[in-house]
CSV table of C-alpha atoms and ligand atoms in Angstrom, one decimal:
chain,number,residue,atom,x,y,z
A,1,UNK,CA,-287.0,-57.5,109.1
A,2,UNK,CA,-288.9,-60.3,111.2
A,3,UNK,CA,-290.2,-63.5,110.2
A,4,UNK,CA,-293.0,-65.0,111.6
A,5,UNK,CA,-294.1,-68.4,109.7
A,6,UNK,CA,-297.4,-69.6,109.0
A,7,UNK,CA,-298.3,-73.4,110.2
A,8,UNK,CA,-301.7,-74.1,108.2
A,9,UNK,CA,-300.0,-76.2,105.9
A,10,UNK,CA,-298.9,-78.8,108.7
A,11,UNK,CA,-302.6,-78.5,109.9
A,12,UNK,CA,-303.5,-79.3,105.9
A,13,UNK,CA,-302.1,-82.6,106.1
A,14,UNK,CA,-302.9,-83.5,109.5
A,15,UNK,CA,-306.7,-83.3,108.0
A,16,UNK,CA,-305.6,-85.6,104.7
A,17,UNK,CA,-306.0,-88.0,107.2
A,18,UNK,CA,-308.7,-86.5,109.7
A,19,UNK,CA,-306.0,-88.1,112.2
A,20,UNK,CA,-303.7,-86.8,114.7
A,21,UNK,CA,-300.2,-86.2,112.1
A,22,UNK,CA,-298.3,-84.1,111.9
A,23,UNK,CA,-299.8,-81.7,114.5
A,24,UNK,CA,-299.3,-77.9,114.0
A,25,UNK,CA,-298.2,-77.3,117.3
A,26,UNK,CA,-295.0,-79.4,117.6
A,27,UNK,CA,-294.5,-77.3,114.2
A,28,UNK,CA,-294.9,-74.1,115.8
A,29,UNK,CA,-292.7,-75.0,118.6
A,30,UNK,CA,-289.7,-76.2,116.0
A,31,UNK,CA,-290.2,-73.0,114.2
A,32,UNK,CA,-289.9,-71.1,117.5
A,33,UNK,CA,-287.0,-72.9,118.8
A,34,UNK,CA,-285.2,-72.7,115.1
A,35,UNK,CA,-285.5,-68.6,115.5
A,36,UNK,CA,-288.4,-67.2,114.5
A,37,UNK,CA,-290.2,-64.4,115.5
A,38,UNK,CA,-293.3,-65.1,115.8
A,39,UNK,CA,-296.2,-68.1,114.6
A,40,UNK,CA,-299.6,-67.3,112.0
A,41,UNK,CA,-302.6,-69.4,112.1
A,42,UNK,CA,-305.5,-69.0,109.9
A,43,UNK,CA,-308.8,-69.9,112.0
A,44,UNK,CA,-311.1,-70.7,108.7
A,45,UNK,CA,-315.2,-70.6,108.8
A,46,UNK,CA,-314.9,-74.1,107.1
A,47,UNK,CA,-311.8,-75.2,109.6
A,48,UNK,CA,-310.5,-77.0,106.5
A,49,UNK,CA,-306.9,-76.6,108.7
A,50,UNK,CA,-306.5,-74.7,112.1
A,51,UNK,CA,-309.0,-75.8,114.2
A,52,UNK,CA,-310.4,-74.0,117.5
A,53,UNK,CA,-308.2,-76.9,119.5
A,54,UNK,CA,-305.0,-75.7,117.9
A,55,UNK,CA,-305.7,-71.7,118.5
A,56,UNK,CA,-306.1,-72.5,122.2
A,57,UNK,CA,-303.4,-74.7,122.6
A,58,UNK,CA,-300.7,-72.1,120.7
A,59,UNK,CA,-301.9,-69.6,122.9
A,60,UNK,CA,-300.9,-71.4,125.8
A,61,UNK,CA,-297.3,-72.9,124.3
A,62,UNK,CA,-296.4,-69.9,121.8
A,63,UNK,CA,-293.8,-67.5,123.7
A,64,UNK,CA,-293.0,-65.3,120.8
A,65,UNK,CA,-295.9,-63.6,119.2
A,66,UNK,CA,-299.3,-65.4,117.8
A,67,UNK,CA,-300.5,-63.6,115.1
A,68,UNK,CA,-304.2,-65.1,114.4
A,69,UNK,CA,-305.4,-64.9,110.3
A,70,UNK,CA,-309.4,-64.5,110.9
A,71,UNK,CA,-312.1,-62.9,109.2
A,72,UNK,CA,-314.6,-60.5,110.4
A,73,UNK,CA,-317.6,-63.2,110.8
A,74,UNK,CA,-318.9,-62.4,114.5
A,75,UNK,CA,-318.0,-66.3,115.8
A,76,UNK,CA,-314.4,-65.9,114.7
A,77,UNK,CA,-314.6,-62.6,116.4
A,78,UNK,CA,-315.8,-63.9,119.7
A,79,UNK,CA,-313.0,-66.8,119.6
A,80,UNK,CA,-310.5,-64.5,118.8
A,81,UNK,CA,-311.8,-62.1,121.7
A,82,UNK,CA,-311.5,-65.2,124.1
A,83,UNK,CA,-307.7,-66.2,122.5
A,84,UNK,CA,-306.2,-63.1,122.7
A,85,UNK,CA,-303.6,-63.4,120.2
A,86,UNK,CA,-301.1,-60.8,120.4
A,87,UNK,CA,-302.2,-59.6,117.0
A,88,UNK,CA,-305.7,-60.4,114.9
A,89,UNK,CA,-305.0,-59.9,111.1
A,90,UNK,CA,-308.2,-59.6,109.6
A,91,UNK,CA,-308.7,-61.1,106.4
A,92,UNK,CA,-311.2,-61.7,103.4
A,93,UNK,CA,-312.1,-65.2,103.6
A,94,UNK,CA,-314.4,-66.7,100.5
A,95,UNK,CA,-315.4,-70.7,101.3
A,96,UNK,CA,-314.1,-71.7,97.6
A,97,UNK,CA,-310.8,-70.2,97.4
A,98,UNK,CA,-307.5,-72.3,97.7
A,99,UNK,CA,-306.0,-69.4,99.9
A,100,UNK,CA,-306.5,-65.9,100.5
A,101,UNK,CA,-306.6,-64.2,97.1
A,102,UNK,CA,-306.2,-60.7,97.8
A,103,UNK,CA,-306.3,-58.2,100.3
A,104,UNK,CA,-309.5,-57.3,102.4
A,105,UNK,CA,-311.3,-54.6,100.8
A,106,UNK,CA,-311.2,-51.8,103.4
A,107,UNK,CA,-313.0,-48.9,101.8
A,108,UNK,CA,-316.5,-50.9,100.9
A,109,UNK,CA,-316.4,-52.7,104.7
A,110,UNK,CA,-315.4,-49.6,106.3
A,111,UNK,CA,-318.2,-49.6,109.0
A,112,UNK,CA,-317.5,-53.5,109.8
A,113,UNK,CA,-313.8,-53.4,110.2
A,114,UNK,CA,-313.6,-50.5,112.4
A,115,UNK,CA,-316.5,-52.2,114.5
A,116,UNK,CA,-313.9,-55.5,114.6
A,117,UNK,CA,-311.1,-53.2,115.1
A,118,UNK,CA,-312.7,-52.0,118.3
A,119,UNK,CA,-314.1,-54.6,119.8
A,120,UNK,CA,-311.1,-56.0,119.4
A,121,UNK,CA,-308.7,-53.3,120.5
A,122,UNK,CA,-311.2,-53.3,124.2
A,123,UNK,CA,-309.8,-56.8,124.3
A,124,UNK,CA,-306.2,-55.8,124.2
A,125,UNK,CA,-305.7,-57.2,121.1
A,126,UNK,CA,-303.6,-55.7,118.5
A,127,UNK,CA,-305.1,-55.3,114.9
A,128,UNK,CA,-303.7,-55.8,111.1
A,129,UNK,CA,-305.3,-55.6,108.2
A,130,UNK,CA,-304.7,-57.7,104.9
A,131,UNK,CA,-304.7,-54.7,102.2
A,132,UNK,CA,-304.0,-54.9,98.8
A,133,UNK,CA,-300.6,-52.1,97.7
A,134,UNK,CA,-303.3,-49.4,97.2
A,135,UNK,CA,-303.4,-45.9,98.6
A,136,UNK,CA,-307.2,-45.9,99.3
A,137,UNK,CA,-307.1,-48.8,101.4
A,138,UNK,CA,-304.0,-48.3,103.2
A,139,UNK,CA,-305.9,-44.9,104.5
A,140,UNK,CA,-308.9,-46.3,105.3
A,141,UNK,CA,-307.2,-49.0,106.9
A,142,UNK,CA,-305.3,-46.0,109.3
A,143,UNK,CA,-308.6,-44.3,109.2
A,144,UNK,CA,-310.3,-47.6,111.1
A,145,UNK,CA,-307.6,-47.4,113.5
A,146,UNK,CA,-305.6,-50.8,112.6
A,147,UNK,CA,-302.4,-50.3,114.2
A,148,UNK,CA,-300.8,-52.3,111.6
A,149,UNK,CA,-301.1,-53.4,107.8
A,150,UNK,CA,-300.0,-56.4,106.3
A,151,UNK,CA,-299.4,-55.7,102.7
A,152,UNK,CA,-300.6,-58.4,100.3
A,153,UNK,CA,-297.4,-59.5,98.4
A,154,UNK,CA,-299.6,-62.3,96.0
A,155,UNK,CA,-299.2,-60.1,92.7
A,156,UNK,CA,-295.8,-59.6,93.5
A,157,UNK,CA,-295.1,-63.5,93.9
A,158,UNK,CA,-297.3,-64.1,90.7
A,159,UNK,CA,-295.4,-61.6,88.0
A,160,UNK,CA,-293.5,-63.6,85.3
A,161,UNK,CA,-291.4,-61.0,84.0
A,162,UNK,CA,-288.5,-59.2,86.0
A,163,UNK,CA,-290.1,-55.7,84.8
A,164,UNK,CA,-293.3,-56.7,86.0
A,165,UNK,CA,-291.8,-57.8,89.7
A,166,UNK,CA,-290.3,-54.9,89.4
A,167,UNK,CA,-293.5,-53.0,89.2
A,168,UNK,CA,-295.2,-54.4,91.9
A,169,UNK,CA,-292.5,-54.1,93.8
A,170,UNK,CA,-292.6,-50.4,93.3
A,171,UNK,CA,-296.0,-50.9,94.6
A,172,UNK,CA,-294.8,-52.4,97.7
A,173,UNK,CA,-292.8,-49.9,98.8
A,174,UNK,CA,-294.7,-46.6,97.7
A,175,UNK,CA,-297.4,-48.4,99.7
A,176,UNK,CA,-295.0,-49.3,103.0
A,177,UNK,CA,-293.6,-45.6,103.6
A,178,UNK,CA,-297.1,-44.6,103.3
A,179,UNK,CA,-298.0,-46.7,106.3
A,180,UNK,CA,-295.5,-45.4,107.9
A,181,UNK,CA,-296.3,-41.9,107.1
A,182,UNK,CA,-299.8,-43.0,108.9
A,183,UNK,CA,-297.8,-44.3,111.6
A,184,UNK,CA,-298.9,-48.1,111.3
A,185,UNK,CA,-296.8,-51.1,111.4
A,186,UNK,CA,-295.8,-52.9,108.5
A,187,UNK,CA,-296.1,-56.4,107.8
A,188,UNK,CA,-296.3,-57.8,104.2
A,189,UNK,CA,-297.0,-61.8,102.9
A,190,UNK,CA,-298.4,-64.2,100.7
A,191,UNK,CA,-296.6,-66.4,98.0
A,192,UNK,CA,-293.3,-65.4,99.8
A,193,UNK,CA,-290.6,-67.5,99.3
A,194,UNK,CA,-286.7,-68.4,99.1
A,195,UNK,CA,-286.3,-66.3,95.9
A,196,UNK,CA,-288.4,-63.7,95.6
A,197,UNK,CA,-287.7,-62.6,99.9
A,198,UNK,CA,-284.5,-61.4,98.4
A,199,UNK,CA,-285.8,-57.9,96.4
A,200,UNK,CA,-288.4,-57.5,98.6
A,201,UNK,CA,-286.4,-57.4,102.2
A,202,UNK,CA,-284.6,-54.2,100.8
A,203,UNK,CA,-287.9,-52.7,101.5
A,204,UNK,CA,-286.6,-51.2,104.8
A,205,UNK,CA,-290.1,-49.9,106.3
A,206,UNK,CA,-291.6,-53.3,106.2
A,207,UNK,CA,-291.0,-54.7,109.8
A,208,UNK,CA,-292.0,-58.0,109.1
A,209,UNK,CA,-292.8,-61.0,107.1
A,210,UNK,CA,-295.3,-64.1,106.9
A,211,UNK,CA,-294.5,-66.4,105.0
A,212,UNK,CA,-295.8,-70.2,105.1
A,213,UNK,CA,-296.2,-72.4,102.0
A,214,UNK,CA,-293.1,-72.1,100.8
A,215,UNK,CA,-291.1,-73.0,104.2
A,216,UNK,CA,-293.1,-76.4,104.9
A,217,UNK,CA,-293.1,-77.3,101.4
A,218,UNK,CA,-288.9,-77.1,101.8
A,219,UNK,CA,-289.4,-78.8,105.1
A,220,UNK,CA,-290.4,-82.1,103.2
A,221,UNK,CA,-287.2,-82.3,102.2
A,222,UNK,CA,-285.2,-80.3,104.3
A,223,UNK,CA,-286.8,-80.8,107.4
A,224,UNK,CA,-288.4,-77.6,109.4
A,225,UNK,CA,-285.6,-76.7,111.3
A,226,UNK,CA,-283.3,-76.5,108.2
A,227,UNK,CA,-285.8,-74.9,106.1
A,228,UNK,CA,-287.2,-71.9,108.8
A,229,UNK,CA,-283.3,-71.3,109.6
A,230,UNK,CA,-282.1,-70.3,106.2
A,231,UNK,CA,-285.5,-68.6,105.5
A,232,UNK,CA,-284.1,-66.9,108.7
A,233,UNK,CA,-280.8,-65.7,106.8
A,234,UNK,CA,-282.4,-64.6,104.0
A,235,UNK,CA,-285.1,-62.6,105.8
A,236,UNK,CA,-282.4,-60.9,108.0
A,237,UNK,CA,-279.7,-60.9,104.6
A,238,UNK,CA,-277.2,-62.8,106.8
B,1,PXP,N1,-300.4,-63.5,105.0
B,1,PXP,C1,-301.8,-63.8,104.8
B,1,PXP,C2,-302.7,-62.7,105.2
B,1,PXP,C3,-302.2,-65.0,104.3
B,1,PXP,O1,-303.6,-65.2,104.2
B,1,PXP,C4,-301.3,-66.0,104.0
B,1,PXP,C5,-301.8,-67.3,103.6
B,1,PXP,O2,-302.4,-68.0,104.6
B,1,PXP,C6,-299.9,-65.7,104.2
B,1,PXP,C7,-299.5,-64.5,104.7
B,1,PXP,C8,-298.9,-66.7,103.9
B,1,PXP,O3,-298.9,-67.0,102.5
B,1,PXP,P1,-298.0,-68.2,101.9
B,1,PXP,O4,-298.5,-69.5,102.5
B,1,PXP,O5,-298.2,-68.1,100.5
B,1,PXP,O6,-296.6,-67.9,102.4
């Protein structure tokens, strides 16, 4: 299993201050010299973090892969189409919400993510979509011609109960072989983090994880170096 590691958060507190600190490309470049496999950036409508400075600038300095969170609004599209990141994970994106709250809803914007999907496939850019553990989606999503999924992990990280993890665990993985039975990639995240990695990374079809909050909120303390390398071990069960 992979881990590539989201950087909004450092990008959150740089804008506490509307300042310069800490910037989310030093961050990116720790992470990457620390081990990782790849970076995730979340390009929002509002920019409340990333902003179209950053996506440039990772694109030049990121050697491993830059996986760019966007939604389908055409501007986004257009950046993303001039970035070429080496993969575009489409994602819902509401202007209230903390964080992504759930997985994009394939089957209702069928006709709209498999216009994305091409236009950005004819720029050589690899596509994943954000689904929910659900059958439907996860065939409409092949049916659009995604080349990957990223399976939305968020109920998962939320259950209380160690029969309800269970459960949506179950979910997880009926819904990874069946990407793979569609011959897509899978990727899975949200709410990942030093605990609950450890069930889920015995899911052996999913390729790879992102995983953000929980990494830079460790790095406080830790520092990012410390806390991306045992994220690292954990991921990998070494
Ligand atoms: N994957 C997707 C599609 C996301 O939107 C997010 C949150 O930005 C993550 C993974 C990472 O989630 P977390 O910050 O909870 O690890």
């Amino acid at each position: 299993m992979r881990l590539c590691v989201n950087i909004d958060h450092v990008a959150t507190l740089r804008q506490a201050r509307g300042e310069f600190e800490p910037d989310p490309i030093t961050a990116a470049l720790i992470c990457e010299l620390a081990g990782v496999d790849g970076i995730v950036c979340h390009l929002r409508e509002d920019r409340r973090h990333i902003n179209d400075r950053d996506v440039y600038l990772l694109r030049e300095l990121v050697k491993t892969k830059l996986d760019l969170e966007m939604s389908m609004d055409p501007q986004i599209v257009s950046i993303a189409c001039k970035v070429k990141p080496d993969l575009a994970t489409l994602v819902p994106e509401r202007r209230q919400e903390l964080t992504t709250e759930g997985g994009l809803d394939v089957v209702k914007y069928f006709e709209r993510v498999k216009e994305v999907v091409e236009e950005l496939h004819s720029n050589k850019i690899e596509v994943s979509l954000f689904v929910d553990p659900v059958e439907e989606q996860i065939e409409a999503a092949a049916e659009a011609g995604a080349d990957l999924i990223e399976i939305h992990t968020g109920f998962y990280a939320n259950t209380i109960s160690e029969e309800e993890a269970k459960e949506e665990l179950e979910k997880i993985r009926y819904a990874a072989k069946l990407g793979k039975r569609l011959n897509l990639g899978v990727n899975a995240g949200h709410g990942l983090n030093y605990l609950n990695i450890i069930p889920l990374r015995e899911i052996r079809e999913i390729d790879e994880v992102s995983i953000g909050h929980s990494i830079i909120a460790k790095a406080v303390f830790v520092g990012l170096e410390n806390a991306v390398k045992e994220m690292i071990r954990l991921v990998k069960g070494v």
